GROMACS .gro file of C-alpha atoms in nm:
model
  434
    1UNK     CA    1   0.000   0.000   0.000
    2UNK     CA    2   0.175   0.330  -0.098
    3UNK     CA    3   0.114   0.667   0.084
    4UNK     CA    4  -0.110   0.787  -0.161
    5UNK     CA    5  -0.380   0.539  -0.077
    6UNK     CA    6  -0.290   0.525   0.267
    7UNK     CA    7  -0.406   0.904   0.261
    8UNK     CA    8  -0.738   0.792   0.086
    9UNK     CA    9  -0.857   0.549   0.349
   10UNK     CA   10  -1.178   0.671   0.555
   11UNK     CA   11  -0.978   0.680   0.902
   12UNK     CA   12  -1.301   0.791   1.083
   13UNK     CA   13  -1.434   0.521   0.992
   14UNK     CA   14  -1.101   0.313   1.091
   15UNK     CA   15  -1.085   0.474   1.433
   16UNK     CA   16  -1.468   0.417   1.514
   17UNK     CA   17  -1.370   0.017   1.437
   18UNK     CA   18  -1.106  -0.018   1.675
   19UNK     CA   19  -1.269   0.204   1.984
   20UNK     CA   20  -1.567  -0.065   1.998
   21UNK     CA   21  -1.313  -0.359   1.931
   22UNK     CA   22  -1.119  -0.179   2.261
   23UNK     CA   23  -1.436  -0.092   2.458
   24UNK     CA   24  -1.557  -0.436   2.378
   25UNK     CA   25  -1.239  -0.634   2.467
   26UNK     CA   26  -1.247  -0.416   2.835
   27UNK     CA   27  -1.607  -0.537   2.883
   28UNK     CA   28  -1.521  -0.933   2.805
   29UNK     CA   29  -1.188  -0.919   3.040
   30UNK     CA   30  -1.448  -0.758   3.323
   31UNK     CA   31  -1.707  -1.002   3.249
   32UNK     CA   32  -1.457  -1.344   3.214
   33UNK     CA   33  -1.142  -1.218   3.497
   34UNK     CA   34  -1.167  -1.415   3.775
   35UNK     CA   35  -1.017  -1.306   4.122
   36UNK     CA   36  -0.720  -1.356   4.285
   37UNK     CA   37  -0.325  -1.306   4.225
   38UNK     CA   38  -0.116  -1.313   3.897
   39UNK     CA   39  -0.403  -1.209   3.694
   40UNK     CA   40  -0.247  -1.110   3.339
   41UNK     CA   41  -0.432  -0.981   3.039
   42UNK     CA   42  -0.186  -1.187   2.808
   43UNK     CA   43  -0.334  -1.495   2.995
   44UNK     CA   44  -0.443  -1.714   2.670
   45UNK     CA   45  -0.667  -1.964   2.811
   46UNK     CA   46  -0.900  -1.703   2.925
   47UNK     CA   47  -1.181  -1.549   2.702
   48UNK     CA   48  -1.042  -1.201   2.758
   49UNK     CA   49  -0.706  -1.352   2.645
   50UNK     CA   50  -0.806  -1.547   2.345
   51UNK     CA   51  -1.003  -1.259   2.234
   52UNK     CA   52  -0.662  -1.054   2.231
   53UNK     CA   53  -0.541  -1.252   1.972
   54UNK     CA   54  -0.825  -1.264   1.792
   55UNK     CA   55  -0.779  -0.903   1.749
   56UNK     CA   56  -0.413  -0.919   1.646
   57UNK     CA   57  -0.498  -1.151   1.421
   58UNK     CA   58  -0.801  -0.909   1.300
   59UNK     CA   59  -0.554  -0.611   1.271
   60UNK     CA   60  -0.380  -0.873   1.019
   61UNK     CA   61  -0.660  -0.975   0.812
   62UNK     CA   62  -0.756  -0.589   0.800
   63UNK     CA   63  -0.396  -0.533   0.619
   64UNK     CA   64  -0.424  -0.845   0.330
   65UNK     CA   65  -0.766  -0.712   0.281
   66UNK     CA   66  -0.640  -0.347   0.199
   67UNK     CA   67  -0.318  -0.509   0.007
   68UNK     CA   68  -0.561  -0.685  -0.217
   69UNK     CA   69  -0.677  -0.517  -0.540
   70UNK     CA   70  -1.054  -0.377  -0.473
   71UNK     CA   71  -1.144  -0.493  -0.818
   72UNK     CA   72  -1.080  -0.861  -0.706
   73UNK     CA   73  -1.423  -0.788  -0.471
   74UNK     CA   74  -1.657  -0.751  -0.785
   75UNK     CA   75  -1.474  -0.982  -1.009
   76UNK     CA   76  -1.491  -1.282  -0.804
   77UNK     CA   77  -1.762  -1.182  -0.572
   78UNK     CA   78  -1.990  -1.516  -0.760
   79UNK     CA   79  -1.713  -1.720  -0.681
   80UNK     CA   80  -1.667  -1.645  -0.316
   81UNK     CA   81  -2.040  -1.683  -0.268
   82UNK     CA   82  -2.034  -2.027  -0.370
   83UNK     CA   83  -1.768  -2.108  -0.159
   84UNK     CA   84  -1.903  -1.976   0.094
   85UNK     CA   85  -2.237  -2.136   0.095
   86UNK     CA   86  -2.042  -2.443   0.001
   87UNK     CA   87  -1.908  -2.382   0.357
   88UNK     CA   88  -2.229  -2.362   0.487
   89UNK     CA   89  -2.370  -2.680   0.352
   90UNK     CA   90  -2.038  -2.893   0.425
   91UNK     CA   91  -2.085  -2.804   0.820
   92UNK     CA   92  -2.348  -3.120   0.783
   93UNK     CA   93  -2.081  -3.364   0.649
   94UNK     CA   94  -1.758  -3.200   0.864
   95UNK     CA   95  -1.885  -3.013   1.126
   96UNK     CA   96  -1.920  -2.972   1.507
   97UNK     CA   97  -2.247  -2.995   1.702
   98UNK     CA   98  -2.282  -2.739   1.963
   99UNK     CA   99  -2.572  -2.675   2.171
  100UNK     CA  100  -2.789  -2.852   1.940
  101UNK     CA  101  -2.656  -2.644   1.634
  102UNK     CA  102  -2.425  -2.813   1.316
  103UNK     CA  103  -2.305  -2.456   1.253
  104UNK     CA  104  -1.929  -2.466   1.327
  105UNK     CA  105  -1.583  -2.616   1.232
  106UNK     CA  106  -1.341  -2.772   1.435
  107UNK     CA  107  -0.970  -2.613   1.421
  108UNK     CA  108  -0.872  -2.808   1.729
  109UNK     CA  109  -0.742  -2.460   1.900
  110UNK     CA  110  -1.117  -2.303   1.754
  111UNK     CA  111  -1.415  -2.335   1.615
  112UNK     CA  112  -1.520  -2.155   1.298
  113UNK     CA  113  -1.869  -2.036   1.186
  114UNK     CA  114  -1.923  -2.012   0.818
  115UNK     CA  115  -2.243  -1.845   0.833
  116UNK     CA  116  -2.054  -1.529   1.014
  117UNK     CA  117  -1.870  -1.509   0.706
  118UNK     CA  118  -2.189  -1.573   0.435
  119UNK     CA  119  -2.310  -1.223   0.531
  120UNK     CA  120  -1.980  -1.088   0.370
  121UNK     CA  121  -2.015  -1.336   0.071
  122UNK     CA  122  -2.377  -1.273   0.038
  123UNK     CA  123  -2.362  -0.895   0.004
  124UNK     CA  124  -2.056  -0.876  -0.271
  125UNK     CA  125  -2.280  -1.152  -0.465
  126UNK     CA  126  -2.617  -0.902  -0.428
  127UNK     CA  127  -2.378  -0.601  -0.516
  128UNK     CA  128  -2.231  -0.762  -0.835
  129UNK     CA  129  -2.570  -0.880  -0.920
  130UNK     CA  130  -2.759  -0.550  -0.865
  131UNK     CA  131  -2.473  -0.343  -1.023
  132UNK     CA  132  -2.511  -0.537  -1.400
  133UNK     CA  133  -2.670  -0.320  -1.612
  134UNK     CA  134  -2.864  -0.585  -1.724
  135UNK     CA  135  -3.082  -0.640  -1.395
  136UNK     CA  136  -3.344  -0.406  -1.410
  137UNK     CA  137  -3.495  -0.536  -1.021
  138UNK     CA  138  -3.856  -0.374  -1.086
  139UNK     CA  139  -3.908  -0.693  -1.332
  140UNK     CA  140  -4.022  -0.996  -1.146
  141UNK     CA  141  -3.756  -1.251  -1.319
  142UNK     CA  142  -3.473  -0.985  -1.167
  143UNK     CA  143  -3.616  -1.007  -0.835
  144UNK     CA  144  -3.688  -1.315  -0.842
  145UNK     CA  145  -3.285  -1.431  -0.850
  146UNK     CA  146  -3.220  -1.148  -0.613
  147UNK     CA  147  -3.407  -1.339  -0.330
  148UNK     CA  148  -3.240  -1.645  -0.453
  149UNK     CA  149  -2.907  -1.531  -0.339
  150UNK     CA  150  -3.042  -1.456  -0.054
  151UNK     CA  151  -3.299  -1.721   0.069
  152UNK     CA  152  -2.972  -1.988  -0.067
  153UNK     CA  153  -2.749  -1.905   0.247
  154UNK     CA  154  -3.050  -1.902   0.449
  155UNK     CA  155  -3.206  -2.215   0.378
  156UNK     CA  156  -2.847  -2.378   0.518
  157UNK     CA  157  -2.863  -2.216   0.794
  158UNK     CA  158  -3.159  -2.293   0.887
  159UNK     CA  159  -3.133  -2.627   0.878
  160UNK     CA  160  -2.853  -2.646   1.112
  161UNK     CA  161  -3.091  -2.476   1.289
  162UNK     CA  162  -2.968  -2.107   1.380
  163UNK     CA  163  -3.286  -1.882   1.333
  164UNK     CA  164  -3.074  -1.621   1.467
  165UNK     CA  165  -2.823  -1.596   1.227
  166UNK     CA  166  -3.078  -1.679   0.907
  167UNK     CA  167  -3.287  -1.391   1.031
  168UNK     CA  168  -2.982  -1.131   0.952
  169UNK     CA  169  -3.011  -1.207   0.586
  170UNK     CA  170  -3.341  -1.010   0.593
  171UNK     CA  171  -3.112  -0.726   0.618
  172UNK     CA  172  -3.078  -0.722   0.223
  173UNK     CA  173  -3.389  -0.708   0.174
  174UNK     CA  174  -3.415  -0.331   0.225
  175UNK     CA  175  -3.076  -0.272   0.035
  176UNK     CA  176  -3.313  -0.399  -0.266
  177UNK     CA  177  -3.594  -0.163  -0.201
  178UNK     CA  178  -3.312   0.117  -0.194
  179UNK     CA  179  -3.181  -0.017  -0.538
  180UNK     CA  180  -3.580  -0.016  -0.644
  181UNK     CA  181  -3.745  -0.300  -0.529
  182UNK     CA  182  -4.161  -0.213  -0.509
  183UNK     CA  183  -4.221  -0.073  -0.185
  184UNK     CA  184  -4.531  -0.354  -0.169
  185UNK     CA  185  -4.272  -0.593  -0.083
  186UNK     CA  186  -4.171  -0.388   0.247
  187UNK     CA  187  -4.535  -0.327   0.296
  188UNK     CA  188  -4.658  -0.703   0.286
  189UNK     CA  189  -4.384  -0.819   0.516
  190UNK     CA  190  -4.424  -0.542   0.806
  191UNK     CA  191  -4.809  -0.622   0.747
  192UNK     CA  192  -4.795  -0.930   0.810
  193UNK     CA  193  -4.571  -0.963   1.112
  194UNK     CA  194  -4.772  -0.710   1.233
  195UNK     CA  195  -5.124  -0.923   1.181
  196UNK     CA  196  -4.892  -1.213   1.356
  197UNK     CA  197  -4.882  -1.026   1.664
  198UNK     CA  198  -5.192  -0.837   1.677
  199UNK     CA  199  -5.347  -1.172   1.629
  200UNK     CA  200  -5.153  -1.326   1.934
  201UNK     CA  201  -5.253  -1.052   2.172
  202UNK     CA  202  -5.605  -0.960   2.065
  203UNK     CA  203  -5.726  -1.288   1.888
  204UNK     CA  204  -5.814  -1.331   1.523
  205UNK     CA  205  -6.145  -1.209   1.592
  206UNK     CA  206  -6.076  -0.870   1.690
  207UNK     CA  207  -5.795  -0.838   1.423
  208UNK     CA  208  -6.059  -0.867   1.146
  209UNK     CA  209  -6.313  -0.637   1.310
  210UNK     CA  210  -6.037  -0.365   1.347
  211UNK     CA  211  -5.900  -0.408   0.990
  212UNK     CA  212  -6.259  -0.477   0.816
  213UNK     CA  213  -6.345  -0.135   1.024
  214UNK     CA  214  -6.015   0.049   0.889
  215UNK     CA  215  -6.085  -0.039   0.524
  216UNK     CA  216  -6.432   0.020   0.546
  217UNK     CA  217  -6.342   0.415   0.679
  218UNK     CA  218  -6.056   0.447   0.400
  219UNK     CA  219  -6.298   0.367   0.133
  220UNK     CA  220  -6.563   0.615   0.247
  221UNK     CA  221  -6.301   0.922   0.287
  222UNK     CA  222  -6.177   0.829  -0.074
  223UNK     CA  223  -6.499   0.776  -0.222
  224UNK     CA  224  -6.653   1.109   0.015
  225UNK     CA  225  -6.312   1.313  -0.181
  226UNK     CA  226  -6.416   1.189  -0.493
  227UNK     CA  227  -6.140   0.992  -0.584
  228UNK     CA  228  -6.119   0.701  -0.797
  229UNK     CA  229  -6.161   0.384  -0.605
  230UNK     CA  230  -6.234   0.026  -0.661
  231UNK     CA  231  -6.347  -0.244  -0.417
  232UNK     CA  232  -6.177  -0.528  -0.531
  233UNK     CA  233  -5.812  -0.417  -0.330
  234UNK     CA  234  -6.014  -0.319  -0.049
  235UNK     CA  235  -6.217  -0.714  -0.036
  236UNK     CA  236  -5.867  -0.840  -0.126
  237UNK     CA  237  -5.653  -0.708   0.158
  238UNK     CA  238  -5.971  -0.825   0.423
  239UNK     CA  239  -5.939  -1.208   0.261
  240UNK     CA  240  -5.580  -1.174   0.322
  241UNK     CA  241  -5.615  -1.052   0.650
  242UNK     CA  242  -5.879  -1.349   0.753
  243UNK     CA  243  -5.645  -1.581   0.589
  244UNK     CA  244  -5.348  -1.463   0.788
  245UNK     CA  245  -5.494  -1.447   1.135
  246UNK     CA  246  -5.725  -1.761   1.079
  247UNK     CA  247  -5.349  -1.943   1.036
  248UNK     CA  248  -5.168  -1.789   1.269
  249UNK     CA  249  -5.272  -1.968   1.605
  250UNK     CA  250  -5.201  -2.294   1.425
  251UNK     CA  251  -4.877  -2.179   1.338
  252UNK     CA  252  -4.781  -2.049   1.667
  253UNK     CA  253  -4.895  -2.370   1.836
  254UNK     CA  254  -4.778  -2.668   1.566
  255UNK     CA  255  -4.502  -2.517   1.384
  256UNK     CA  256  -4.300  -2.290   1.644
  257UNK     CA  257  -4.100  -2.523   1.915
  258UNK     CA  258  -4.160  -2.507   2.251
  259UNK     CA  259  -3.907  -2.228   2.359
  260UNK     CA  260  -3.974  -2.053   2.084
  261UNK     CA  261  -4.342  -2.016   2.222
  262UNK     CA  262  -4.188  -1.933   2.563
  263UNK     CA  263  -3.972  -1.669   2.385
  264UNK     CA  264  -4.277  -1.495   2.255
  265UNK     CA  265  -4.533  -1.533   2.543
  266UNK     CA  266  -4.249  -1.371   2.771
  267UNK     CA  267  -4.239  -1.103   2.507
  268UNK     CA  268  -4.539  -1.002   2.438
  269UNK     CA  269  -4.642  -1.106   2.843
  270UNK     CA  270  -4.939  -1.357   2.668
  271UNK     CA  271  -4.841  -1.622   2.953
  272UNK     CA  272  -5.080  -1.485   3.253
  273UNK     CA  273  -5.057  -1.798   3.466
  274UNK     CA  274  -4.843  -1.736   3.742
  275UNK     CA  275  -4.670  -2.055   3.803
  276UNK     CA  276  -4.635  -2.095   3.438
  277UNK     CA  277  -4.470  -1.772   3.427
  278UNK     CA  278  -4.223  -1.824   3.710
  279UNK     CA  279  -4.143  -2.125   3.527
  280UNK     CA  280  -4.043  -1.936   3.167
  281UNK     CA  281  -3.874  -1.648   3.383
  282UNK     CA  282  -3.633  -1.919   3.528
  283UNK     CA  283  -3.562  -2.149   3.217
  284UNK     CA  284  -3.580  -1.933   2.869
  285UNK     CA  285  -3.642  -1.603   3.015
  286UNK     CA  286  -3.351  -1.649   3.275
  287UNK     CA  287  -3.072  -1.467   3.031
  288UNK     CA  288  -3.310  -1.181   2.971
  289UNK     CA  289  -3.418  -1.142   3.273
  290UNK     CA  290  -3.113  -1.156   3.451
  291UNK     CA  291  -2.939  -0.877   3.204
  292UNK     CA  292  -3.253  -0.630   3.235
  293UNK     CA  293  -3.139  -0.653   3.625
  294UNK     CA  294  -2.780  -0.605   3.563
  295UNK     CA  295  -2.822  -0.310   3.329
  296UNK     CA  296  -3.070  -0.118   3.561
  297UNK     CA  297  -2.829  -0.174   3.888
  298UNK     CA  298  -2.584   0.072   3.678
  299UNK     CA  299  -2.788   0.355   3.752
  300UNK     CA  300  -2.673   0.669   3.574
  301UNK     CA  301  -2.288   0.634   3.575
  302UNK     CA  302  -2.228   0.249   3.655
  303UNK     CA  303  -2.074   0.073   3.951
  304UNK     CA  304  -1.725   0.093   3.818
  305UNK     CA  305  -1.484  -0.117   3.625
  306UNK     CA  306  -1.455  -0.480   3.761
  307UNK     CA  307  -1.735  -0.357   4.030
  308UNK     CA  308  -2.012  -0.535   3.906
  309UNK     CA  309  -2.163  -0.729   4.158
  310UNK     CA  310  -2.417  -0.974   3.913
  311UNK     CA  311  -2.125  -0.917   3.626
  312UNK     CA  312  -1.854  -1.085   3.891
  313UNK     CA  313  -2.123  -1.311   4.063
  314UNK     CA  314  -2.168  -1.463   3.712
  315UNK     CA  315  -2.552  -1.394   3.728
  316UNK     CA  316  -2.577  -1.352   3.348
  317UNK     CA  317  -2.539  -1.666   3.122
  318UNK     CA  318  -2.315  -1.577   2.830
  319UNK     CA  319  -2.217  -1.259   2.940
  320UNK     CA  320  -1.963  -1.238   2.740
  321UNK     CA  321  -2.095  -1.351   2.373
  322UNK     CA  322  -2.436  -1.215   2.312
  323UNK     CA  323  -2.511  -1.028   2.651
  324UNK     CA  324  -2.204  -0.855   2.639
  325UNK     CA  325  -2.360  -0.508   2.648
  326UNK     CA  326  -2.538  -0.584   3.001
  327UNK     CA  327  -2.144  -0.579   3.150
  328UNK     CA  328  -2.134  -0.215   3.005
  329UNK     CA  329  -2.511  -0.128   3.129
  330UNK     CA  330  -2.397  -0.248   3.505
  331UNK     CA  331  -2.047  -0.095   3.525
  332UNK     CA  332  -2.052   0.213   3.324
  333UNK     CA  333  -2.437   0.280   3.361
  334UNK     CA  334  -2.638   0.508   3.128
  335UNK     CA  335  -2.371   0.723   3.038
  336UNK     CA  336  -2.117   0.440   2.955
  337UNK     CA  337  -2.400   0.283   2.745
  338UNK     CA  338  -2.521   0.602   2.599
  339UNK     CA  339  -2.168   0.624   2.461
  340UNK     CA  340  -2.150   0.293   2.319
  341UNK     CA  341  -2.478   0.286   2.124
  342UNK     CA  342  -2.362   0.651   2.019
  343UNK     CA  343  -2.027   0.487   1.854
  344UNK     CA  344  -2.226   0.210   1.677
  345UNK     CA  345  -2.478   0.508   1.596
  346UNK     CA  346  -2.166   0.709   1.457
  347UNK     CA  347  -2.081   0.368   1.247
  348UNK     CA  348  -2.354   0.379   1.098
  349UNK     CA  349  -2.418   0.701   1.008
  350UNK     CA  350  -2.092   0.700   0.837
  351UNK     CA  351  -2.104   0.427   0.643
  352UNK     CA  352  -2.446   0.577   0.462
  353UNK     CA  353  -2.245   0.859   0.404
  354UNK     CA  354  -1.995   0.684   0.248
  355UNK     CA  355  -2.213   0.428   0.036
  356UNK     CA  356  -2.401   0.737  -0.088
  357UNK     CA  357  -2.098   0.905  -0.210
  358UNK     CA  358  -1.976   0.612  -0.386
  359UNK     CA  359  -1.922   0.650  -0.796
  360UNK     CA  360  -1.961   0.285  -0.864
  361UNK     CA  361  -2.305   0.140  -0.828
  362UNK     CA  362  -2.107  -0.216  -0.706
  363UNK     CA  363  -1.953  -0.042  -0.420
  364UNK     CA  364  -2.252   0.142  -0.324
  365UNK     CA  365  -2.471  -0.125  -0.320
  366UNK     CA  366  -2.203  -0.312  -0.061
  367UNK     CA  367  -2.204  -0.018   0.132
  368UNK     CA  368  -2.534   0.010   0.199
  369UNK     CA  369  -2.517  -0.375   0.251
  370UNK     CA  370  -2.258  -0.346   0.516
  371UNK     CA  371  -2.472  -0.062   0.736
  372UNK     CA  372  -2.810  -0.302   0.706
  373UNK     CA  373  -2.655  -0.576   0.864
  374UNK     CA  374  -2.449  -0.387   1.147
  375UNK     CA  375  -2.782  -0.234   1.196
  376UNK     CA  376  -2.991  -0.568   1.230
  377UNK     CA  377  -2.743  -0.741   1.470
  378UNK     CA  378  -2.664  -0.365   1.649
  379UNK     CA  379  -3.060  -0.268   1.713
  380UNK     CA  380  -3.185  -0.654   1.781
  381UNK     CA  381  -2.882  -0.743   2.018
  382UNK     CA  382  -2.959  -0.470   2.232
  383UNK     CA  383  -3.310  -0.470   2.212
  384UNK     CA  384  -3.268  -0.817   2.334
  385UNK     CA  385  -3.047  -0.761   2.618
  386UNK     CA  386  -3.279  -0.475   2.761
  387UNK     CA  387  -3.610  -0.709   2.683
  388UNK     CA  388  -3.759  -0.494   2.405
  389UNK     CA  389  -3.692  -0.793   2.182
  390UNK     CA  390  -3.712  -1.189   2.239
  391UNK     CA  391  -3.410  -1.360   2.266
  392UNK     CA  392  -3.303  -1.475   1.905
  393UNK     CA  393  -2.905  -1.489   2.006
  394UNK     CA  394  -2.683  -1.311   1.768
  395UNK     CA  395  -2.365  -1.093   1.860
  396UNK     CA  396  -2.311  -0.773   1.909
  397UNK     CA  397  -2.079  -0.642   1.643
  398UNK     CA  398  -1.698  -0.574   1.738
  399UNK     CA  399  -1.826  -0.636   2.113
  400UNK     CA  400  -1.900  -1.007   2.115
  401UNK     CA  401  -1.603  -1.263   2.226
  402UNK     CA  402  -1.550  -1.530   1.937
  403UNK     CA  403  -1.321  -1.526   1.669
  404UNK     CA  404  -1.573  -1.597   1.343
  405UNK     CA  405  -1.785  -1.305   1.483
  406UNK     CA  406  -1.512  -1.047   1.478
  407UNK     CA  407  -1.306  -1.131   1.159
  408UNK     CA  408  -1.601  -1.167   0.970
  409UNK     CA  409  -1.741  -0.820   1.081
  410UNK     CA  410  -1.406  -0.703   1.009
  411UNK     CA  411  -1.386  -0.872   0.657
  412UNK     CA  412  -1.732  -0.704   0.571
  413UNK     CA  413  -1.639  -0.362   0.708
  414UNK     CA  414  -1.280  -0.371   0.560
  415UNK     CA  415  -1.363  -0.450   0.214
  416UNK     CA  416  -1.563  -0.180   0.216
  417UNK     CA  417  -1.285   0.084   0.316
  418UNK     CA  418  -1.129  -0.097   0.038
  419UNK     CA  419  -1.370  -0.039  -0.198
  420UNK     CA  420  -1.437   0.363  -0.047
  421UNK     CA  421  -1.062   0.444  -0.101
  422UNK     CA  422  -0.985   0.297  -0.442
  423UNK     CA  423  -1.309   0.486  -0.566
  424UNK     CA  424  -1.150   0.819  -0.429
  425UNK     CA  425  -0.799   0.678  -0.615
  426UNK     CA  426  -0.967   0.638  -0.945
  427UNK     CA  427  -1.196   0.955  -0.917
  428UNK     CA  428  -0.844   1.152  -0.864
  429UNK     CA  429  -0.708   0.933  -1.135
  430UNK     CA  430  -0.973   1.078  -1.363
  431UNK     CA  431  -0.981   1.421  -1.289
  432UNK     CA  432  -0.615   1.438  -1.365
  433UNK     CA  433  -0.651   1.286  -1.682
  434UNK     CA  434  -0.952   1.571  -1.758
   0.00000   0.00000   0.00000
């Protein structure tokens, strides 16, 4: 890499990576250090420790992926794809059964997670497959093989089962609607999740009433204005809508498992038996409810760096993997979390602003990949660890302890700076030329 490029790379962007891989990496030593003398951060067969060289190994994967030319990305982006979902499906022929889940490889000294890394492999495919100027993705054919790279990588994963981690590939969707997807498709799907849940609190009954009601009013006002206006959507959307809720009570209680159920009742508080309750609170609610405890005994400005009573007392399962971000709520309180979600905010922000500025339509597309699924794994992590959202168990992004979870975060991010700077290179390149 020569100083020019060097010069070129988005360092804000750089900088707001490595303060949540630091914050993150302080959180997992306070969560995993146990007491007593000799105590040494450079102690390997600790979490805190093997997560330290999971981020010098990260700082060297960030390198090869800057060294490496950024039009390898979109040339072979197919190729890597396949691989990787050739990784996902091989998991069922060499992998390692964890907790019920065929998701991982077995290194001996770790275990890798191929589906960490599909996200990466699934987004270059989508970009290179968006960015021909041949797919035109208002035309149902184009669509059509967009969701096919998608649903692909999900279908695996399912299967091995990790809801969790299929559920992320929804991210895309949205990344399609911004590269002109109908809007009808974002419409249908927030519908019906939200007929789902209306239907599990207030019964199908209801449901119908209050929609049959709604439509009814909207056709009156339109037809009252003078507006053109036929029935036939109107008696469409209500047969949809009796369709939907008439199903979902079957669904919910023949098709979701058992914690799954449990996961939802404690969400949406549907369980109203008491002993029943008590009984969800200690088994599948225990994580949740034991974070939403931690988090609120922070109080405004935390109880202090290696102070936290239920973070040291091991009262949180997993603290350090996906409830990671109940060690900052309890020892650095509302302002310590403020600050984190604020960074990830930050993230965010930046990367829109730097998939918006982008000249090529391949790198844009990526970019705007690479925010949606920091996004989904930022906003439902938390959401999860605070009890606004049912446990589905996926990381938090740079925060999490695991290898697969942070290089392939850093992979996604990375190739992106990649992709931002050489842009920037070959706009300069241009303008010198003109």
């Amino acid at each position: 890499m020569n100083n020019s490029f060097i010069r070129k790379i988005d360092w804000l962007t750089v900088i707001l990576y490595f303060s949540l891989v630091f914050i993150g990496w302080i959180n997992i030593y306070s969560s995993s250090v146990t007491e007593g003398a000799g105590v040494s951060v450079f102690d390997f067969s600790t979490f805190y420790g093997k997560q330290l060289t999971f981020i010098g190994l990260s700082s060297v994967f960030i390198t090869l992926i800057l060294a490496v030319d950024a039009k390898f990305y979109q040339k072979f982006a197919g190729i890597i794809y396949l691989v990787l979902v050739g990784a996902l499906a091989g998991v069922f022929i060499f992998g390692k059964t964890i907790a019920g889940q065929t998701a991982w490889y077995d290194l001996g000294f770790m275990s890798i997670q191929p589906a960490e890394f599909a996200k990466t492999g699934t987004a270059l495919a989508l970009a290179e497959y968006l960015s021909d100027s041949q797919t035109n993705i208002k035309y149902l054919k184009y669509q059509l093989k967009g969701f096919l790279i998608i649903v692909l990588p999900i279908i695996f994963i399912l299967l091995q089962p990790d809801p969790g981690s299929a559920m992320v590939f929804l991210a895309f969707i949205p990344v399609m609607y911004r590269e002109g997807l109908p809007s009808w498709y974002l419409l249908a799907g927030l519908g019906l999740v939200t007929l789902f849940v209306t239907t599990l609190i207030f019964g199908a009954v209801w449901v119908c009433i209050a929609v049959f009601s709604f439509l009814t009013l909207y056709y009156l006002w339109r037809k009252r204005k003078k507006k053109m206006v036929s029935v036939l959507p109107f008696i469409t959307l209500l047969i949809i809508t009796v369709v939907v809720t008439s199903s979902v009570r079957f669904t919910f209680d023949n098709i979701f498992k058992q914690h799954h159920r449990d996961r939802i009742n404690l969400w949406l508080k549907l369980e109203h038996d008491p002993a029943k309750l008590r009984e969800i609170r200690k088994s599948i609610g225990y994580n949740t409810y034991q974070s939403e405890s931690a988090i609120s005994s922070g109080g405004f400005s935390g109880k202090g760096f290696l102070e936290g009573t239920r973070t040291k007392g091991g009262f949180v399962p997993e603290q350090h993997t996906d409830y990671i971000f109940s060690t900052v709520g309890e020892e650095w309180g509302f302002i310590g979390s403020t600050t984190v979600v604020l960074l990830f905010c930050f993230l965010l922000l930046r990367l829109l602003f730097l998939a918006e500025r982008q000249k090529s339509k391949f790198s844009r597309i990526y970019g705007y990949s690479v925010a949606a699924i920091l996004f989904f794994h930022f906003a439902i992590n938390i959401g999860m660890v605070i009890g606004l959202l049912p446990t589905v168990g996926i990381p938090l992004p740079f925060f999490s302890y695991g290898g697969s979870g942070l290089w392939a975060f850093t992979l996604l991010l990375f190739v992106f700076v990649k992709l931002d700077a050489n842009q920037i290179n070959e706009w300069d390149d241009f303008s010198e030329f003109h």
